[in-house]
PDB file of C-alpha atoms in Angstrom:
ATOM      1  CA  LEU A  17      45.731   5.969   4.322  1.00 96.00           C
ATOM      2  CA  ALA A  18      42.299   6.607   4.289  1.00 98.00           C
ATOM      3  CA  LEU A  19      40.261   9.534   3.127  1.00 98.00           C
ATOM      4  CA  ALA A  20      37.365  10.996   5.243  1.00 98.00           C
ATOM      5  CA  GLU A  21      34.291  13.506   4.481  1.00 98.00           C
ATOM      6  CA  PHE A  22      32.620  15.519   7.161  1.00 98.00           C
ATOM      7  CA  ASP A  23      31.413  18.709   7.756  1.00 97.00           C
ATOM      8  CA  GLY A  24      32.048  19.534   4.158  1.00 97.00           C
ATOM      9  CA  LYS A  25      35.546  18.920   3.992  1.00 98.00           C
ATOM     10  CA  THR A  26      37.949  16.210   3.080  1.00 98.00           C
ATOM     11  CA  TYR A  27      40.460  14.942   5.213  1.00 98.00           C
ATOM     12  CA  ALA A  28      43.568  12.522   5.113  1.00 98.00           C
ATOM     13  CA  VAL A  29      43.972  10.132   7.849  1.00 98.00           C
ATOM     14  CA  VAL A  30      47.158   8.753   7.896  1.00 98.00           C
ATOM     15  CA  PRO A  31      48.929   5.887   9.967  1.00 98.00           C
ATOM     16  CA  ALA A  32      52.540   7.269  11.239  1.00 96.00           C
ATOM     17  CA  HIS A  33      54.059   3.716  11.383  1.00 94.00           C
ATOM     18  CA  CYS A  34      57.616   4.481  12.904  1.00 95.00           C
ATOM     19  CA  GLU A  35      56.009   7.290  15.314  1.00 96.00           C
ATOM     20  CA  ASP A  36      53.107   5.311  16.736  1.00 97.00           C
ATOM     21  CA  ALA A  37      50.659   7.547  15.863  1.00 97.00           C
ATOM     22  CA  VAL A  38      47.453   8.636  13.414  1.00 98.00           C
ATOM     23  CA  SER A  39      47.494  12.088  11.871  1.00 98.00           C
ATOM     24  CA  VAL A  40      44.189  13.982  10.291  1.00 98.00           C
ATOM     25  CA  MET A  41      44.839  16.339   7.563  1.00 98.00           C
ATOM     26  CA  ASP A  42      42.297  18.702   5.776  1.00 98.00           C
ATOM     27  CA  ILE A  43      43.301  18.055   2.135  1.00 98.00           C
ATOM     28  CA  SER A  44      40.031  20.071   0.644  1.00 98.00           C
ATOM     29  CA  THR A  45      42.152  22.556  -0.990  1.00 98.00           C
ATOM     30  CA  PRO A  46      44.805  19.981  -2.467  1.00 97.00           C
ATOM     31  CA  CYS A  47      47.452  23.182  -2.869  1.00 98.00           C
ATOM     32  CA  SER A  48      47.111  24.226   0.686  1.00 98.00           C
ATOM     33  CA  ILE A  49      47.199  21.141   3.175  1.00 98.00           C
ATOM     34  CA  THR A  50      46.473  22.025   6.764  1.00 98.00           C
ATOM     35  CA  TYR A  51      47.690  19.742   9.512  1.00 98.00           C
ATOM     36  CA  LYS A  52      44.697  19.368  12.059  1.00 98.00           C
ATOM     37  CA  GLY A  53      45.958  16.819  14.498  1.00 98.00           C
ATOM     38  CA  HIS A  54      47.081  13.649  15.461  1.00 97.00           C
ATOM     39  CA  ILE A  55      46.821  10.991  18.273  1.00 97.00           C
ATOM     40  CA  THR A  56      49.531   8.750  19.604  1.00 97.00           C
ATOM     41  CA  HIS A  57      50.349   5.405  21.400  1.00 96.00           C
ATOM     42  CA  GLY A  58      49.572   6.026  24.977  1.00 92.00           C
ATOM     43  CA  ASP A  59      47.334   9.109  25.121  1.00 90.00           C
ATOM     44  CA  GLU A  60      44.563   8.560  27.013  1.00 85.00           C
ATOM     45  CA  ASN A  61      40.700   9.693  26.823  1.00 83.00           C
ATOM     46  CA  ASN A  62      38.365   8.489  29.604  1.00 75.00           C
ATOM     47  CA  SER A  63      40.848   6.284  31.006  1.00 74.00           C
ATOM     48  CA  ILE A  64      41.175   4.181  27.833  1.00 82.00           C
ATOM     49  CA  THR A  65      45.023   4.367  26.728  1.00 89.00           C
ATOM     50  CA  ALA A  66      45.710   4.279  22.565  1.00 94.00           C
ATOM     51  CA  LYS A  67      46.941   1.167  21.466  1.00 95.00           C
ATOM     52  CA  LEU A  68      49.001   2.595  18.268  1.00 97.00           C
ATOM     53  CA  ASN A  69      51.973   0.694  18.953  1.00 97.00           C
ATOM     54  CA  ASN A  70      53.191   0.446  15.054  1.00 97.00           C
ATOM     55  CA  PRO A  71      49.719   1.399  13.416  1.00 98.00           C
ATOM     56  CA  VAL A  72      49.382  -0.404   9.863  1.00 97.00           C
ATOM     57  CA  SER A  73      46.309   0.434   8.417  1.00 98.00           C
ATOM     58  CA  VAL A  74      43.328   2.660   8.589  1.00 98.00           C
ATOM     59  CA  ALA A  75      39.389   2.539   7.312  1.00 98.00           C
ATOM     60  CA  ILE A  76      36.891   4.895   7.993  1.00 98.00           C
ATOM     61  CA  ALA A  77      33.668   4.207   9.720  1.00 98.00           C
ATOM     62  CA  LYS A  78      30.534   6.868  10.128  1.00 98.00           C
ATOM     63  CA  ILE A  79      28.245   5.661  13.263  1.00 98.00           C
ATOM     64  CA  GLY A  80      25.650   7.842  13.827  1.00 97.00           C
ATOM     65  CA  SER A  81      26.960  11.724  13.418  1.00 97.00           C
ATOM     66  CA  THR A  82      30.352  10.843  14.004  1.00 98.00           C
ATOM     67  CA  THR A  83      33.157   9.887  12.186  1.00 98.00           C
ATOM     68  CA  TYR A  84      35.565   7.104  13.506  1.00 98.00           C
ATOM     69  CA  ALA A  85      39.160   5.873  12.169  1.00 98.00           C
ATOM     70  CA  VAL A  86      39.725   1.845  12.781  1.00 98.00           C
ATOM     71  CA  VAL A  87      42.942   1.520  12.818  1.00 98.00           C
ATOM     72  CA  THR A  88      45.120  -1.809  13.251  1.00 98.00           C
ATOM     73  CA  ALA A  89      48.153  -1.609  15.610  1.00 98.00           C
ATOM     74  CA  ALA A  90      50.378  -4.494  14.659  1.00 97.00           C
ATOM     75  CA  VAL A  91      52.898  -4.522  17.813  1.00 97.00           C
ATOM     76  CA  ASP A  92      49.610  -4.289  20.469  1.00 97.00           C
ATOM     77  CA  ASP A  93      47.559  -7.099  18.669  1.00 97.00           C
ATOM     78  CA  ALA A  94      45.145  -4.626  18.557  1.00 97.00           C
ATOM     79  CA  ILE A  95      42.173  -2.464  16.722  1.00 98.00           C
ATOM     80  CA  THR A  96      41.760   1.047  17.972  1.00 98.00           C
ATOM     81  CA  ILE A  97      38.678   3.193  17.598  1.00 98.00           C
ATOM     82  CA  ILE A  98      39.365   6.627  17.151  1.00 97.00           C
ATOM     83  CA  ASP A  99      36.747   9.935  16.994  1.00 98.00           C
ATOM     84  CA  ILE A 100      38.167  11.911  14.303  1.00 98.00           C
ATOM     85  CA  SER A 101      35.237  14.354  13.489  1.00 98.00           C
ATOM     86  CA  THR A 102      34.481  15.574  16.992  1.00 97.00           C
ATOM     87  CA  ASP A 103      37.516  17.473  17.068  1.00 97.00           C
ATOM     88  CA  PRO A 104      40.070  17.183  13.933  1.00 98.00           C
ATOM     89  CA  THR A 105      42.718  19.270  16.085  1.00 98.00           C
ATOM     90  CA  SER A 106      42.316  16.324  19.087  1.00 96.00           C
ATOM     91  CA  PRO A 107      41.587  12.790  17.852  1.00 97.00           C
ATOM     92  CA  SER A 108      40.153  10.931  20.420  1.00 96.00           C
ATOM     93  CA  ASN A 109      40.492   6.946  20.837  1.00 96.00           C
ATOM     94  CA  VAL A 110      37.003   5.743  22.280  1.00 96.00           C
ATOM     95  CA  GLY A 111      37.486   2.204  22.151  1.00 96.00           C
ATOM     96  CA  GLU A 112      39.665  -0.791  21.289  1.00 96.00           C
ATOM     97  CA  ILE A 113      39.930  -4.950  21.310  1.00 97.00           C
ATOM     98  CA  VAL A 114      42.915  -6.954  21.515  1.00 97.00           C
ATOM     99  CA  ASP A 115      44.067 -10.442  20.762  1.00 97.00           C
ATOM    100  CA  SER A 116      43.681 -13.340  22.943  1.00 92.00           C
ATOM    101  CA  GLY A 117      43.836 -17.033  22.548  1.00 84.00           C
ATOM    102  CA  GLY A 118      40.482 -16.948  20.734  1.00 87.00           C
ATOM    103  CA  ARG A 119      40.705 -14.295  17.882  1.00 94.00           C
ATOM    104  CA  GLU A 120      42.667 -13.923  14.895  1.00 95.00           C
ATOM    105  CA  LEU A 121      44.397 -10.565  15.900  1.00 97.00           C
ATOM    106  CA  ASP A 122      48.287 -11.213  16.101  1.00 96.00           C
ATOM    107  CA  GLY A 123      49.818  -8.892  14.190  1.00 97.00           C
ATOM    108  CA  PRO A 124      47.108  -7.134  12.572  1.00 98.00           C
ATOM    109  CA  ASN A 125      47.633  -5.436   9.172  1.00 97.00           C
ATOM    110  CA  GLY A 126      44.901  -4.891   6.835  1.00 98.00           C
ATOM    111  CA  VAL A 127      41.365  -3.661   8.074  1.00 98.00           C
ATOM    112  CA  ALA A 128      37.797  -2.356   5.818  1.00 98.00           C
ATOM    113  CA  VAL A 129      34.701  -1.656   6.992  1.00 98.00           C
ATOM    114  CA  ALA A 130      31.076  -3.195   6.074  1.00 98.00           C
ATOM    115  CA  THR A 131      27.816  -2.503   6.725  1.00 98.00           C
ATOM    116  CA  ILE A 132      25.513  -5.359   6.816  1.00 98.00           C
ATOM    117  CA  ASP A 133      21.984  -5.346   8.151  1.00 97.00           C
ATOM    118  CA  GLY A 134      22.265  -1.914   9.957  1.00 97.00           C
ATOM    119  CA  LYS A 135      25.406  -2.883  11.780  1.00 98.00           C
ATOM    120  CA  THR A 136      28.983  -1.821  11.235  1.00 98.00           C
ATOM    121  CA  TYR A 137      31.710  -4.288  11.016  1.00 98.00           C
ATOM    122  CA  ALA A 138      35.516  -4.053  10.977  1.00 98.00           C
ATOM    123  CA  VAL A 139      37.249  -7.271   8.570  1.00 98.00           C
ATOM    124  CA  VAL A 140      40.321  -7.380   9.801  1.00 98.00           C
ATOM    125  CA  VAL A 141      43.509  -9.557   8.717  1.00 98.00           C
ATOM    126  CA  GLY A 142      47.269 -10.101   9.824  1.00 97.00           C
ATOM    127  CA  GLN A 143      49.556 -12.197  11.064  1.00 96.00           C
ATOM    128  CA  ASP A 144      47.391 -15.021  12.743  1.00 95.00           C
ATOM    129  CA  ASP A 145      46.972 -16.341   9.170  1.00 96.00           C
ATOM    130  CA  GLY A 146      43.554 -15.720   9.481  1.00 96.00           C
ATOM    131  CA  ILE A 147      39.991 -13.100   8.982  1.00 98.00           C
ATOM    132  CA  ALA A 148      38.465 -11.349  12.118  1.00 98.00           C
ATOM    133  CA  ILE A 149      34.918 -10.047  12.234  1.00 98.00           C
ATOM    134  CA  ILE A 150      34.155  -7.270  14.263  1.00 98.00           C
ATOM    135  CA  ASP A 151      30.959  -5.339  15.347  1.00 98.00           C
ATOM    136  CA  ILE A 152      31.853  -1.800  16.090  1.00 98.00           C
ATOM    137  CA  SER A 153      28.494  -0.455  15.855  1.00 98.00           C
ATOM    138  CA  THR A 154      29.071   0.874  19.388  1.00 98.00           C
ATOM    139  CA  PRO A 155      32.568   1.908  19.145  1.00 98.00           C
ATOM    140  CA  SER A 156      32.976   2.568  22.874  1.00 96.00           C
ATOM    141  CA  SER A 157      32.446  -1.555  23.380  1.00 97.00           C
ATOM    142  CA  PRO A 158      33.775  -3.266  19.671  1.00 98.00           C
ATOM    143  CA  ALA A 159      32.221  -7.346  19.887  1.00 98.00           C
ATOM    144  CA  TYR A 160      34.304 -10.007  18.502  1.00 98.00           C
ATOM    145  CA  VAL A 161      31.904 -11.832  16.150  1.00 98.00           C
ATOM    146  CA  SER A 162      33.601 -14.372  14.288  1.00 98.00           C
ATOM    147  CA  GLU A 163      36.573 -15.712  12.426  1.00 97.00           C
ATOM    148  CA  ILE A 164      38.220 -17.968   9.704  1.00 97.00           C
ATOM    149  CA  GLU A 165      41.915 -19.252  10.205  1.00 96.00           C
ATOM    150  CA  ASP A 166      43.893 -20.381   7.596  1.00 97.00           C
ATOM    151  CA  ASP A 167      44.311 -24.653   6.901  1.00 96.00           C
ATOM    152  CA  ALA A 168      45.218 -26.764   4.100  1.00 95.00           C
ATOM    153  CA  GLU A 169      42.267 -25.560   1.789  1.00 95.00           C
ATOM    154  CA  LYS A 170      42.505 -22.235   2.201  1.00 97.00           C
ATOM    155  CA  GLU A 171      44.507 -19.400   1.242  1.00 97.00           C
ATOM    156  CA  LEU A 172      45.043 -17.259   4.331  1.00 98.00           C
ATOM    157  CA  GLU A 173      48.208 -16.863   5.467  1.00 97.00           C
ATOM    158  CA  TYR A 174      49.860 -13.875   6.356  1.00 97.00           C
ATOM    159  CA  GLY A 175      46.942 -11.500   5.140  1.00 98.00           C
ATOM    160  CA  ARG A 176      48.175  -7.848   4.198  1.00 97.00           C
ATOM    161  CA  ASP A 177      45.374  -6.271   3.074  1.00 98.00           C
ATOM    162  CA  VAL A 178      41.624  -6.594   2.622  1.00 98.00           C
ATOM    163  CA  GLU A 179      38.727  -5.032   0.856  1.00 98.00           C
ATOM    164  CA  VAL A 180      34.680  -5.302   0.966  1.00 98.00           C
ATOM    165  CA  ALA A 181      32.393  -5.223  -1.745  1.00 97.00           C
ATOM    166  CA  THR A 182      28.865  -6.492  -2.417  1.00 95.00           C
ATOM    167  CA  ILE A 183      27.934  -8.113  -5.604  1.00 94.00           C
ATOM    168  CA  ASN A 184      24.514  -9.484  -6.385  1.00 91.00           C
ATOM    169  CA  SER A 185      23.307  -8.499  -2.783  1.00 93.00           C
ATOM    170  CA  ARG A 186      25.981 -10.434  -0.900  1.00 96.00           C
ATOM    171  CA  THR A 187      28.874  -8.940   0.920  1.00 98.00           C
ATOM    172  CA  TYR A 188      32.553 -10.207   0.480  1.00 98.00           C
ATOM    173  CA  ALA A 189      35.917  -9.987   2.011  1.00 98.00           C
ATOM    174  CA  PHE A 190      38.593 -10.194  -0.290  1.00 98.00           C
ATOM    175  CA  VAL A 191      42.463 -10.980   0.982  1.00 98.00           C
ATOM    176  CA  ALA A 192      45.653 -10.354  -0.120  1.00 98.00           C
ATOM    177  CA  ALA A 193      47.783 -13.236   1.380  1.00 98.00           C
ATOM    178  CA  TYR A 194      51.179 -12.538   1.201  1.00 97.00           C
ATOM    179  CA  ASP A 195      52.380 -15.839   2.348  1.00 97.00           C
ATOM    180  CA  ASP A 196      50.076 -18.251   0.334  1.00 96.00           C
ATOM    181  CA  ASP A 197      50.563 -15.636  -2.731  1.00 96.00           C
ATOM    182  CA  ALA A 198      46.574 -15.385  -3.651  1.00 97.00           C
ATOM    183  CA  LEU A 199      43.773 -13.613  -3.336  1.00 98.00           C
ATOM    184  CA  ALA A 200      41.046 -15.410  -0.702  1.00 98.00           C
ATOM    185  CA  ILE A 201      37.305 -14.488  -0.917  1.00 98.00           C
ATOM    186  CA  ILE A 202      35.183 -14.995   1.848  1.00 98.00           C
ATOM    187  CA  ASP A 203      31.640 -14.627   1.933  1.00 98.00           C
ATOM    188  CA  ILE A 204      30.784 -12.499   5.166  1.00 98.00           C
ATOM    189  CA  SER A 205      27.014 -11.541   4.217  1.00 98.00           C
ATOM    190  CA  THR A 206      26.434 -13.279   7.724  1.00 98.00           C
ATOM    191  CA  PRO A 207      28.943 -11.711   9.939  1.00 98.00           C
ATOM    192  CA  SER A 208      28.310 -14.512  12.500  1.00 98.00           C
ATOM    193  CA  ILE A 209      28.871 -17.531  10.006  1.00 98.00           C
ATOM    194  CA  PRO A 210      31.776 -16.409   7.190  1.00 98.00           C
ATOM    195  CA  VAL A 211      31.833 -19.015   4.576  1.00 98.00           C
ATOM    196  CA  TYR A 212      35.050 -19.471   2.410  1.00 98.00           C
ATOM    197  CA  ALA A 213      33.904 -18.780  -0.902  1.00 97.00           C
ATOM    198  CA  GLY A 214      36.987 -19.314  -3.094  1.00 96.00           C
ATOM    199  CA  GLU A 215      40.570 -18.241  -4.073  1.00 96.00           C
ATOM    200  CA  MET A 216      42.916 -17.248  -6.940  1.00 95.00           C
ATOM    201  CA  GLU A 217      46.654 -18.549  -6.244  1.00 95.00           C
ATOM    202  CA  ASP A 218      50.004 -17.965  -8.088  1.00 94.00           C
ATOM    203  CA  ASP A 219      51.403 -19.910 -10.588  1.00 88.00           C
ATOM    204  CA  SER A 220      54.809 -21.654 -10.740  1.00 83.00           C
ATOM    205  CA  ASN A 221      56.526 -18.857 -11.916  1.00 79.00           C
ATOM    206  CA  LYS A 222      58.497 -16.251  -9.095  1.00 81.00           C
ATOM    207  CA  ASN A 223      60.039 -13.531  -8.820  1.00 82.00           C
ATOM    208  CA  GLY A 224      58.641 -11.996 -11.837  1.00 81.00           C
ATOM    209  CA  CYS A 225      55.762 -12.187 -14.517  1.00 86.00           C
ATOM    210  CA  THR A 226      54.495 -11.749 -17.564  1.00 82.00           C
ATOM    211  CA  ALA A 227      51.250 -11.059 -19.407  1.00 79.00           C
ATOM    212  CA  VAL A 228      50.537 -14.424 -19.716  1.00 82.00           C
ATOM    213  CA  GLN A 229      51.825 -15.436 -15.868  1.00 88.00           C
ATOM    214  CA  MET A 230      50.295 -15.056 -12.703  1.00 90.00           C
ATOM    215  CA  CYS A 231      51.686 -12.004 -10.889  1.00 93.00           C
ATOM    216  CA  LEU A 232      50.307 -12.923  -7.292  1.00 96.00           C
ATOM    217  CA  ASP A 233      53.685 -13.813  -5.523  1.00 95.00           C
ATOM    218  CA  GLY A 234      53.911 -11.924  -1.952  1.00 96.00           C
ATOM    219  CA  ALA A 235      50.107 -10.803  -2.771  1.00 97.00           C
ATOM    220  CA  LYS A 236      50.078  -7.315  -0.972  1.00 97.00           C
ATOM    221  CA  GLY A 237      47.580  -5.005  -1.686  1.00 97.00           C
ATOM    222  CA  VAL A 238      43.991  -5.181  -2.923  1.00 98.00           C
ATOM    223  CA  VAL A 239      41.539  -2.834  -4.344  1.00 98.00           C
ATOM    224  CA  ILE A 240      37.769  -3.825  -5.918  1.00 97.00           C
ATOM    225  CA  THR A 241      36.263  -1.972  -8.655  1.00 97.00           C
ATOM    226  CA  GLU A 242      33.704  -2.142 -11.165  1.00 95.00           C
ATOM    227  CA  ILE A 243      34.235  -1.735 -14.641  1.00 95.00           C
ATOM    228  CA  GLY A 244      31.135  -1.740 -16.756  1.00 93.00           C
ATOM    229  CA  SER A 245      29.095  -4.817 -15.779  1.00 91.00           C
ATOM    230  CA  TYR A 246      31.647  -6.396 -13.925  1.00 93.00           C
ATOM    231  CA  THR A 247      33.526  -6.329 -10.753  1.00 96.00           C
ATOM    232  CA  TYR A 248      37.312  -6.536 -10.517  1.00 97.00           C
ATOM    233  CA  ALA A 249      40.068  -6.909  -8.090  1.00 98.00           C
ATOM    234  CA  VAL A 250      43.252  -5.245  -8.536  1.00 98.00           C
ATOM    235  CA  VAL A 251      46.178  -6.975  -6.467  1.00 98.00           C
ATOM    236  CA  THR A 252      49.745  -6.258  -6.578  1.00 97.00           C
ATOM    237  CA  GLY A 253      52.407  -8.879  -6.372  1.00 96.00           C
ATOM    238  CA  PHE A 254      55.240  -7.513  -4.351  1.00 95.00           C
ATOM    239  CA  TYR A 255      57.892 -10.756  -5.378  1.00 95.00           C
ATOM    240  CA  ASP A 256      56.485 -10.327  -9.054  1.00 93.00           C
ATOM    241  CA  ASP A 257      56.671  -6.438  -9.327  1.00 92.00           C
ATOM    242  CA  GLY A 258      53.565  -6.475 -11.281  1.00 92.00           C
ATOM    243  CA  ILE A 259      49.890  -6.326 -10.739  1.00 95.00           C
ATOM    244  CA  GLU A 260      47.160  -8.929 -11.472  1.00 95.00           C
ATOM    245  CA  ILE A 261      43.702  -7.928 -12.307  1.00 95.00           C
ATOM    246  CA  ILE A 262      40.881 -10.457 -11.670  1.00 96.00           C
ATOM    247  CA  ARG A 263      37.333 -10.538 -12.568  1.00 95.00           C
ATOM    248  CA  ILE A 264      35.084 -11.526  -9.504  1.00 93.00           C
ATOM    249  CA  MET A 265      32.299 -14.051 -10.728  1.00 77.00           C
ATOM    250  CA  ASP A 266      29.615 -14.385  -8.744  1.00 64.00           C
TER     251      ASP A 266
END
C-alpha cells in the first residue's frame, strides 16, 4: 500500500497479491472512498505487457508532471512502472525491468524510491539476498545501475522491506532482512557505488522478546521517522511478535 497525491486529491495505491493486480482508490473523502480503476497482469499498453504476477509492494514516484506506481512482482522477478495520474480510472504500464543472471531481482519484495542528484531511483530488495538500484528517471526505459549482494559479512538475506532516508546530506537504504534477523544500512549517496554501512542484528533470544531484548527475529517491515533531532528506524520482528526502535547515528 502507498499513498499518492495529484490533481488536488489523495489516492491509495494497493497491490492485490492474489489477484495479480494494482488498484487505485480516491480516499480524499475518507468516509466515502471511490474505487477508480486497476491494472492486471497481462494488460497491454503500447505492446508492453504488464508483469504483475503476485505484486508485493508499491512505491510512488513523481517524475516530471506524472505520478507513477513502482511495483515489485515476485513471481515475474520484475519491477513494473505504472502511470496512475494520466487517467486513474485506467492505470497503464509504461516500463519494466526483469531479473537476469547479473541482477538482484529474483523474487523482489520491498521497494522504495529515492531522488539523488536530480535522478529518480528504485531501491529493491527480495529473495536474491541483495539490494538493487535502478534508475527510473525515464520510466519507459529503466536502467539497472548497481547492487550489493549478501555474504558472510553482511545481513541481507531475504530482504522483506526497504526504506530510504537522507541523514546529514547522505542517502541511506534501510533493509529489513527476514532470514538474517537484522536491519542492514547501506549508503546509496552514489547510486553506482553503494556502500554497506552497518547493521543491527537480533540477539540469541528467539520467538519472543522483552523490553530488554532485541525484537528483530524475522525482521519484516521497516519505517524511518524523525523524533526531535534524531532519526529512528522502527522494525517489526515477525517471530518475536514485537517491534524494535533503533536510533540511527550518522
